[in-house]
Amino acid sequence: MDALNRPRCDAVPAWTQLQAQFEKSGAALDLRQAFAADPQRFEAFSQDAPYVFADLSKNRIDAVTQSLLFNLARQCGVEQYRDAMFAGEKINTTEGRAVMHFLLRKSALAQGESAPAAIKNDLAEVHATLDAMLGFAEQVRADAAITDVVNIGIGGSDLGPLMATLALDAFATPTKRMHFVSNVDGHELAALLPRLKVESTLFLIASKTFTTTETMTNARSAKAWFEAQGGTDTARHFAALTTNVAAANSFGISTTFGFWDWVGGRYSMWSAIGLPIAIAIGAGNFRDFLAGAQAMDEHFRTAPMEQNLPIRLGLLDVWYRNFHGFTSRSIAPYHSALRRLPAYLQQLEMESNGKQVDVQGRKLPFDTCPVLWGEPGTNGQHAYFQMLHQGTDVVPVEFVAVKKPRHSLPGHHNILLANVVAQAQALMVGKEDAGGHRNFPGNRPSTFLLLDDLTPASLGALIALQEHRVFVSGALWGINSFDQWGVELGKVLAKDIEPRLLSGDVAGLDSSTAGLLSKLR
Ligand code: F6P
């Protein structure tokens, strides 16, 4: 099958068969009955993948549905499409680019190991840059005079490094304070600057394009502050992480670490964009982070479909979105260090798959990306879980739990783990109460992802798993998961509004936009 000319999910026989299966028994599947009927259900619907154990048994699937879903993936050429990505083909067709974030975590070729020529060259560049970036990270770590590292970036140039730096706090050096400034709202930078000293601060300007308004505005203000405080050594106190090294140079930054156009912003924390992570956790741990992701890449690339966790999750996502009609998925990390995971996943999935046309630009006749949202458990339990248990919408929940704690406070972790298991159980079993108010309908689906320990390697694997499951649902829907044209219009209009806010010119604007401008002046 031609990987770039595959049938869309709604054009293959399995789609129609899944529709029939949904009507016949899928819609009515009751998890309580499914567990009662099959004592082996947990084993049958759980899956070991590198560093991640997944219990899928509390999802509304049975063996028939699952095998139809595998047929769907086969008929849509998901494996061929995956292989095309790993071969470096230009699968990001609207931008004419390859999609090779996996290469950022691939170890150097072993003696005699073969790879397509293009990949070989890129891999050599990846390793040269990685070595330089990690060398710089170690240099910063050893430099006692630098106490504060400020990452200025937004979207993929912020969320990944921030999420991972928080997640790996147990591995971080206590000698550096890491700060992340993303918002163009000056309150963010203005609140930080008075806490910094010129001689002990390193600014990292992280931007794939080095043109993003928010980042460039913050970078300009940081540089102006630095100079106003008497700072002169920009080579020591500023570094740029970007594919646009020329723009960084003309901005006045000579210390640069590059990456490539085949790395999407939301897939970029494995590249030079990961420098803040590397400064926090050190080169060895950063390499473990990459190795964990590579282990998941290999799992995705080689495991048969039936035991391929990213494929199974991606198929489940399509089953829920297109057949059950579920509109969102709630992410519930039961580890406070994973508190920015939901925000990270929002960009990963919603910027990738929030599309309404297929790769050929044809309007899709079915729904795509759900809304992702969430907060760390147990906090969510005391806020919106009411709705998850008794609301009118069914929201599949993705629990993420970690077996081993990294603190020694007695009791806490047992309570935490008891809660995550109980929530998944409660959503599924429900509780009959004739009075209505205390009735829990149950049969509410969830996936349970379990890490043994939250380490650089397991975090790398967890995130690569999420990247690949987004690839799978995008591949089935026939969309290009690697562009993001939907963010452009707002950017263009903001450029038009900006001078109008100063001039008061409202000519040609609708009355609401004009009215708001007048109020804001
Ligand atoms: O506007 C969206 C976006 O392009 C994201 O895809 C990206 O991660 C973010 O902006 C930041 O872009 P850059 O790294 O080029 O500053």
XYZ file of C-alpha atoms and ligand atoms in Angstrom:
537
model
C 0.000 0.000 0.000
C 1.216 3.517 -0.820
C 1.801 5.034 2.611
C 0.999 8.550 1.405
C -2.113 7.534 -0.465
C -3.941 5.378 2.037
C -7.680 4.919 2.405
C -9.327 7.035 5.058
C -11.029 5.210 7.945
C -14.543 5.792 6.590
C -13.627 4.250 3.224
C -12.714 0.757 4.427
C -14.979 -2.231 5.218
C -13.938 -2.349 8.899
C -15.540 1.074 9.443
C -18.944 -0.182 8.386
C -18.444 -3.374 10.353
C -17.549 -1.341 13.433
C -20.709 0.688 12.944
C -22.739 -2.531 12.865
C -20.857 -3.894 15.865
C -21.509 -0.679 17.778
C -25.218 -0.889 17.066
C -25.387 -4.594 17.797
C -23.553 -4.703 21.122
C -20.896 -1.992 21.405
C -23.220 0.790 22.534
C -24.824 -1.399 25.153
C -21.649 -3.019 26.469
C -21.742 -3.023 30.227
C -18.348 -3.271 31.861
C -19.730 -4.881 34.997
C -21.241 -7.694 32.968
C -18.092 -7.963 30.877
C -15.986 -8.478 34.019
C -18.503 -10.941 35.458
C -18.524 -12.918 32.220
C -14.756 -13.069 31.837
C -12.549 -13.548 34.904
C -9.535 -13.114 32.604
C -10.641 -9.695 31.334
C -7.848 -7.824 33.127
C -5.171 -10.067 31.593
C -6.865 -10.042 28.192
C -7.061 -6.276 28.003
C -3.847 -5.221 29.651
C -0.583 -4.588 27.945
C 3.057 -4.264 28.905
C 5.107 -1.783 26.944
C 8.536 -0.351 27.751
C 8.320 1.304 31.201
C 4.521 1.501 30.988
C 1.922 -1.022 31.998
C -1.547 -0.302 30.642
C -4.797 -1.683 31.973
C -7.313 -1.234 29.163
C -9.864 -3.621 30.647
C -12.143 -0.884 32.004
C -12.780 0.332 28.477
C -15.943 -0.369 26.530
C -14.416 -2.903 24.194
C -14.674 -6.615 23.723
C -12.673 -9.082 21.660
C -14.844 -8.603 18.568
C -14.605 -4.825 18.640
C -10.903 -4.976 19.244
C -10.261 -7.261 16.315
C -12.405 -5.051 14.055
C -10.350 -2.075 15.234
C -7.147 -3.916 14.318
C -8.673 -4.588 10.896
C -9.434 -0.904 10.603
C -5.796 -0.044 11.275
C -4.626 -2.657 8.775
C -7.043 -1.559 6.071
C -6.022 2.076 6.559
C -2.326 1.223 6.234
C -1.406 2.590 9.655
C 1.657 0.333 9.793
C 2.829 1.448 6.351
C 2.322 5.075 7.342
C 4.280 4.488 10.561
C 7.070 2.855 8.538
C 7.089 5.844 6.182
C 7.616 8.152 9.139
C 10.466 6.003 10.448
C 11.980 5.909 6.936
C 12.109 9.718 6.871
C 9.487 10.178 4.140
C 7.885 13.603 3.905
C 4.631 12.650 5.569
C 3.954 16.242 6.659
C 2.628 16.915 3.188
C 1.176 20.386 3.680
C 4.589 21.665 4.727
C 6.609 19.258 2.575
C 8.591 17.996 5.561
C 9.642 14.717 7.075
C 8.515 13.958 10.650
C 11.527 12.637 12.489
C 11.363 13.528 16.173
C 12.082 9.830 16.773
C 15.567 10.443 15.326
C 16.348 12.826 18.178
C 16.316 9.899 20.586
C 17.858 7.282 18.344
C 21.253 6.132 19.513
C 24.132 6.513 17.083
C 24.348 3.772 14.462
C 26.251 0.755 15.652
C 29.143 -0.583 13.577
C 27.681 -2.064 10.406
C 24.098 -0.867 11.181
C 22.398 0.424 8.046
C 20.012 3.343 7.593
C 18.711 5.319 4.615
C 21.336 7.871 3.522
C 19.236 10.913 4.497
C 18.612 9.526 7.963
C 22.284 8.651 8.386
C 23.346 12.249 7.745
C 20.626 13.684 9.935
C 21.456 11.272 12.735
C 25.102 12.312 12.645
C 23.988 15.957 12.948
C 21.582 15.053 15.746
C 24.375 13.479 17.760
C 26.842 16.283 17.138
C 24.259 18.823 18.340
C 23.198 16.656 21.266
C 26.802 16.287 22.402
C 27.354 20.042 22.147
C 24.075 20.820 23.930
C 24.756 18.370 26.740
C 28.327 19.632 27.041
C 26.919 23.130 27.508
C 24.385 21.835 30.036
C 27.170 20.273 32.088
C 29.203 23.455 31.844
C 26.263 25.453 33.205
C 25.679 22.891 35.957
C 29.328 23.160 37.010
C 29.250 26.951 36.967
C 28.435 27.931 40.535
C 28.078 31.570 39.499
C 24.923 30.753 37.491
C 22.057 30.210 39.918
C 19.019 31.019 37.759
C 18.088 29.678 34.342
C 15.197 31.377 32.567
C 13.608 29.614 29.609
C 11.732 32.045 27.390
C 9.523 30.201 24.913
C 5.896 29.287 24.274
C 3.891 26.270 23.072
C 6.254 23.433 22.260
C 9.181 25.615 23.285
C 7.752 25.836 26.803
C 5.296 23.068 27.652
C 7.612 20.096 27.136
C 10.625 21.501 28.988
C 8.378 22.787 31.780
C 6.404 19.555 32.120
C 9.540 17.384 32.095
C 11.549 19.613 34.425
C 8.736 19.460 36.973
C 8.238 15.730 36.449
C 11.919 15.005 37.021
C 12.351 17.293 39.979
C 13.668 14.372 42.044
C 16.625 14.199 39.634
C 17.281 17.936 39.438
C 20.301 19.717 40.774
C 19.414 21.875 43.775
C 22.005 24.430 42.620
C 19.909 25.943 39.824
C 16.547 27.635 39.982
C 14.655 26.943 36.756
C 12.131 29.538 35.547
C 9.797 29.403 32.558
C 8.396 32.541 30.964
C 5.912 31.955 28.167
C 3.115 34.504 28.382
C 3.448 37.795 26.515
C 1.569 39.242 29.473
C 4.313 41.351 30.998
C 3.149 40.428 34.494
C 4.994 37.144 34.119
C 8.439 38.484 33.225
C 8.052 41.625 35.325
C 7.428 39.508 38.415
C 10.521 37.422 37.769
C 13.119 40.040 36.813
C 13.432 41.674 40.251
C 14.322 38.245 41.668
C 17.238 37.819 39.254
C 20.785 39.140 39.163
C 22.501 39.806 35.861
C 25.725 38.021 36.811
C 23.994 34.834 37.967
C 21.296 34.450 35.290
C 21.275 32.482 32.063
C 18.469 33.244 29.609
C 17.529 30.536 27.121
C 15.553 31.915 24.200
C 13.670 28.889 22.895
C 11.860 29.275 19.603
C 11.838 26.968 16.625
C 11.149 29.845 14.254
C 12.652 32.689 16.297
C 9.788 34.857 15.091
C 7.028 34.089 17.604
C 5.686 37.402 18.916
C 5.302 36.329 22.531
C 8.805 34.904 22.755
C 10.510 37.699 20.871
C 8.736 40.318 23.010
C 9.850 38.591 26.218
C 13.362 38.050 24.808
C 13.686 41.734 23.891
C 12.537 42.793 27.358
C 14.924 40.341 29.035
C 17.818 41.650 26.941
C 16.868 45.260 27.659
C 16.737 44.472 31.394
C 20.118 42.712 31.182
C 21.719 45.696 29.461
C 20.033 48.226 31.739
C 21.516 46.387 34.720
C 24.984 46.778 33.190
C 25.183 43.289 31.657
C 27.469 43.044 28.640
C 28.480 39.398 28.229
C 25.545 38.133 26.173
C 27.573 35.133 24.968
C 27.639 33.905 28.571
C 24.173 34.936 29.703
C 22.035 34.240 26.617
C 21.677 31.106 24.523
C 19.234 30.481 21.692
C 17.561 27.146 20.929
C 16.211 27.378 17.412
C 16.165 26.175 13.818
C 16.695 29.799 12.810
C 20.246 30.366 13.996
C 20.667 33.350 11.648
C 17.786 35.196 13.347
C 19.239 34.400 16.770
C 22.590 35.805 15.668
C 21.059 38.993 14.381
C 19.160 39.308 17.665
C 22.606 39.409 19.269
C 22.901 35.859 20.578
C 26.034 34.004 19.588
C 25.598 30.884 21.757
C 23.143 28.789 19.770
C 21.951 25.202 19.592
C 20.079 24.261 16.456
C 17.539 21.717 15.335
C 15.718 20.922 12.121
C 12.483 21.645 10.280
C 11.511 17.984 10.557
C 10.952 18.462 14.304
C 7.492 19.852 15.046
C 7.373 22.363 17.903
C 5.196 20.086 20.034
C 7.613 17.201 19.403
C 10.749 19.196 20.136
C 11.722 18.701 23.768
C 14.059 15.890 22.694
C 16.096 18.437 20.699
C 18.018 21.539 21.782
C 14.662 22.740 23.146
C 15.344 20.211 25.937
C 18.339 22.215 27.192
C 16.557 23.400 30.376
C 15.698 19.769 31.148
C 19.341 18.792 30.608
C 20.582 21.621 32.824
C 18.205 20.512 35.557
C 18.829 16.759 35.440
C 22.270 16.478 33.822
C 23.549 14.892 30.628
C 23.386 11.289 31.811
C 19.769 11.585 32.907
C 18.863 13.404 29.694
C 20.338 10.524 27.714
C 18.209 8.134 29.810
C 15.168 10.265 28.967
C 15.953 9.848 25.267
C 16.618 6.126 25.731
C 13.222 5.599 27.376
C 11.545 7.314 24.433
C 13.603 5.269 21.998
C 12.471 2.070 23.711
C 8.863 3.142 23.096
C 9.721 4.060 19.480
C 11.027 0.554 18.957
C 7.930 -0.921 20.576
C 5.708 1.147 18.260
C 7.848 0.326 15.232
C 8.126 -3.423 15.777
C 5.472 -4.839 18.115
C 2.665 -6.702 16.386
C -0.500 -4.664 16.282
C -2.251 -6.783 18.901
C 0.483 -5.986 21.449
C 1.297 -2.507 20.258
C 0.230 -0.066 22.966
C 0.253 3.176 20.926
C -1.840 1.450 18.259
C -4.264 0.061 20.821
C -4.694 3.459 22.477
C -5.110 5.268 19.155
C -7.756 2.765 18.066
C -9.600 3.167 21.344
C -9.544 6.947 20.848
C -11.226 6.539 17.451
C -13.757 4.026 18.819
C -14.768 6.491 21.521
C -14.792 9.599 19.355
C -16.459 8.268 16.238
C -18.732 5.511 17.475
C -19.561 6.374 21.095
C -19.403 10.090 20.304
C -17.437 10.959 23.454
C -16.223 14.516 23.097
C -13.417 14.687 25.621
C -10.839 12.732 27.558
C -9.760 13.628 31.054
C -6.130 13.106 32.037
C -5.662 12.316 35.717
C -2.020 12.047 36.740
C -1.744 10.698 40.276
C 1.683 12.193 40.854
C 2.059 15.853 41.665
C 5.261 16.072 39.603
C 3.140 15.291 36.532
C 0.950 18.338 37.166
C 1.680 19.908 33.768
C 1.140 16.664 31.867
C -2.459 17.546 30.919
C -1.365 20.916 29.487
C 1.445 19.247 27.581
C -0.908 16.630 26.157
C -3.403 19.309 25.175
C -0.916 20.796 22.744
C 0.371 17.423 21.608
C -3.012 16.026 20.685
C -5.210 19.036 20.030
C -2.682 20.923 17.911
C -1.914 17.699 16.041
C -5.391 16.334 15.468
C -7.718 19.301 15.884
C -8.399 19.313 12.142
C -11.509 19.156 9.973
C -10.055 18.274 6.578
C -8.086 15.275 5.405
C -4.613 15.361 3.875
C -6.178 16.212 0.543
C -8.080 19.126 2.018
C -11.487 17.429 1.833
C -13.947 18.238 4.611
C -14.258 15.278 6.944
C -17.686 13.745 7.465
C -16.777 12.536 10.980
C -15.413 14.012 14.200
C -11.733 14.186 15.058
C -9.768 15.265 18.126
C -11.546 15.226 21.495
C -10.959 17.916 24.107
C -8.207 16.898 26.517
C -8.268 18.297 29.989
C -7.334 17.429 33.528
C -5.576 18.165 36.757
C -3.558 16.040 39.108
C -5.485 13.565 41.203
C -6.486 13.704 43.987
C -7.203 17.399 43.488
C -9.575 16.734 40.596
C -11.563 14.372 42.811
C -12.498 17.300 45.009
C -13.465 19.469 42.079
C -14.824 18.072 38.816
C -14.932 14.326 39.465
C -18.553 14.859 40.554
C -19.320 15.414 36.882
C -17.264 12.412 35.796
C -19.273 10.153 38.115
C -22.769 11.596 37.829
C -22.809 14.099 34.983
C -24.770 13.523 31.798
C -21.654 13.191 29.614
C -19.473 10.141 29.607
C -15.834 11.221 29.736
C -13.207 8.505 29.380
C -10.514 9.080 31.986
C -6.841 8.291 31.549
C -5.271 7.637 34.942
C -1.498 7.819 35.237
C -0.061 6.360 38.430
C 3.443 5.683 39.708
C 4.099 2.717 41.969
C 7.159 3.985 43.846
C 7.186 7.294 45.651
C 10.317 9.432 45.757
C 9.630 10.785 49.236
C 9.595 9.070 52.607
C 6.565 10.646 54.265
C 4.648 7.730 55.746
C 1.130 6.950 54.605
C 0.774 9.419 51.731
C 1.561 7.175 48.825
C -0.700 4.402 50.012
C -3.589 6.853 50.251
C -2.757 8.254 46.808
C -2.643 4.814 45.173
C -5.796 3.706 46.977
C -7.544 6.753 45.539
C -6.492 6.231 41.955
C -7.528 2.581 42.017
C -10.796 3.434 43.772
C -11.683 6.155 41.268
C -11.245 3.820 38.306
C -13.267 1.203 40.162
C -16.024 3.637 41.151
C -16.401 4.988 37.623
C -16.817 1.462 36.361
C -18.938 -0.226 39.046
C -21.192 2.692 39.967
C -23.760 2.330 42.732
C -27.496 1.794 42.593
C -29.561 4.152 44.682
C -33.251 4.446 44.255
C -33.236 7.990 45.595
C -31.535 9.337 42.456
C -29.151 11.821 44.036
C -26.883 9.108 45.340
C -27.111 6.963 42.242
C -23.910 6.374 40.303
C -24.629 5.031 36.816
C -21.200 3.377 36.510
C -20.012 1.776 33.271
C -17.778 4.817 32.840
C -14.617 3.887 30.985
C -11.037 4.503 31.975
C -7.522 3.550 30.988
C -4.923 3.043 33.691
C -1.285 3.743 32.818
C 1.145 2.582 35.463
C 4.839 3.400 35.778
C 6.980 1.540 38.230
C 8.927 4.702 39.042
C 8.942 8.223 37.622
C 12.417 8.415 36.097
C 13.909 10.094 33.038
C 13.539 6.839 31.106
C 9.948 6.129 32.134
C 8.891 9.720 31.447
C 10.528 9.517 28.014
C 8.626 6.325 27.279
C 5.317 7.731 28.558
C 5.591 10.799 26.330
C 6.688 8.855 23.241
C 3.681 6.588 23.842
C 1.411 9.629 23.743
C 3.072 10.978 20.593
C 2.531 7.701 18.799
C -1.085 7.207 19.870
C -1.806 10.673 18.457
C -0.075 9.544 15.250
C -2.356 6.504 15.086
C -5.673 8.340 15.479
C -4.501 11.035 13.043
C -3.489 8.333 10.548
C -6.899 6.667 10.795
C -8.704 9.959 10.315
C -6.502 10.652 7.287
C -5.413 14.056 8.540
C -1.989 15.654 8.637
C -1.143 15.609 12.347
C 2.011 17.623 11.804
C 0.907 21.064 10.677
C -0.946 23.717 12.707
C -2.511 26.189 10.294
C -5.306 26.748 12.787
C -3.095 28.972 14.921
C -2.369 31.403 12.091
C -5.535 33.480 11.717
C -5.491 34.796 15.275
C -1.824 35.740 14.903
C -2.529 37.686 11.702
C -5.526 39.482 13.178
C -3.567 40.421 16.319
C -1.039 42.137 14.059
C -3.896 44.181 12.571
C -5.437 44.997 15.960
C -2.178 46.023 17.640
C -1.765 49.385 15.839
C -5.525 50.000 15.985
C -5.344 49.842 19.779
C -2.951 52.765 19.638
C -4.580 54.731 16.825
C -8.237 54.061 17.609
C -8.925 53.213 13.954
C -11.887 50.830 13.911
C -12.678 51.147 10.195
C -13.991 47.953 8.647
C -14.352 46.081 11.941
C -17.487 44.359 13.200
C -19.248 46.220 16.011
C -18.096 43.864 18.760
C -14.421 44.062 17.827
C -14.710 47.826 17.351
C -16.582 48.224 20.652
C -14.020 46.232 22.594
C -11.192 48.254 21.046
C -12.848 51.466 22.147
C -13.313 50.094 25.674
C -9.662 49.060 25.810
C -8.222 52.393 24.711
O 1.494 29.057 17.294
C 1.687 27.698 17.525
C 3.146 27.347 17.517
O 3.646 27.452 16.242
C 3.392 25.967 18.084
O 3.211 24.967 17.158
C 4.768 26.099 18.600
O 5.111 25.085 19.500
C 4.704 27.460 19.227
O 3.881 28.217 18.364
C 6.015 28.164 19.422
O 6.688 28.323 18.220
P 8.220 28.670 18.185
O 8.968 27.571 18.866
O 8.576 28.792 16.742
O 8.405 29.973 18.916
